[in-house]
XYZ file of C-alpha atoms in Angstrom:
76
model
C -15.258 -43.639 -8.888
C -17.574 -40.753 -9.851
C -18.145 -40.408 -6.081
C -14.494 -39.983 -5.125
C -13.871 -36.991 -7.188
C -17.298 -35.845 -6.156
C -15.972 -36.272 -2.666
C -12.507 -34.587 -3.295
C -14.244 -31.414 -4.639
C -16.756 -31.328 -1.691
C -13.676 -31.984 0.232
C -12.184 -28.649 -1.549
C -15.130 -26.749 -1.425
C -15.382 -27.195 2.440
C -11.889 -26.222 3.324
C -12.067 -23.719 1.272
C -15.882 -21.888 2.799
C -13.770 -22.687 6.258
C -10.319 -20.925 5.412
C -12.442 -18.431 4.162
C -14.756 -18.191 7.540
C -11.881 -18.361 9.303
C -9.899 -14.972 7.923
C -13.140 -13.309 8.181
C -12.903 -13.822 11.743
C -9.696 -12.830 11.927
C -10.031 -10.066 10.331
C -13.123 -8.452 12.731
C -11.152 -9.852 15.822
C -8.013 -7.708 15.069
C -8.952 -4.663 13.439
C -8.147 -6.039 9.738
C -9.982 -5.137 6.413
C -10.220 -8.019 3.878
C -8.784 -7.358 0.441
C -9.435 -10.475 -1.450
C -9.026 -8.965 -5.146
C -5.436 -8.459 -3.431
C -5.631 -4.603 -5.529
C -3.916 -1.879 -3.538
C -5.920 0.548 -1.117
C -5.447 3.130 0.962
C -6.089 1.840 4.245
C -2.373 0.916 5.553
C -1.667 4.679 4.510
C -4.197 6.268 6.579
C -4.373 4.316 9.520
C -1.000 6.405 9.914
C 0.265 8.636 12.153
C -0.306 12.397 11.536
C 2.762 14.001 11.398
C 1.607 17.634 10.222
C 1.765 19.218 13.556
C 5.851 18.082 14.333
C 6.399 19.687 10.741
C 4.614 22.820 11.609
C 7.432 22.832 14.885
C 10.121 23.577 12.725
C 8.867 26.762 11.872
C 8.404 29.785 13.448
C 4.870 30.530 14.581
C 4.726 33.776 12.626
C 6.912 34.243 9.712
C 5.190 37.610 8.596
C 6.695 39.016 11.707
C 10.017 38.096 11.363
C 10.545 39.583 8.284
C 11.157 42.938 8.196
C 10.690 43.684 4.549
C 7.816 41.980 4.381
C 6.151 44.822 7.834
C 7.390 47.572 6.218
C 5.784 46.569 2.766
C 2.068 46.318 5.191
C 2.695 49.341 6.964
C 2.817 51.341 3.797
């Protein structure tokens, strides 16, 4: 009976090792990050496409030249 319990424990250990190896291989192949602790990481945010250029296009190139009051202050 003790051998059956030992073989069950051994099977669980082997299956856990195999599944861990599979997840590591999958992460390497597809470029994923392993996170065994389950804590939040900034990886998802850092992979996002940068959108600063789009926001910058909404505004005039040089806002100082468009403001006559500011230009008058600088001339004085």
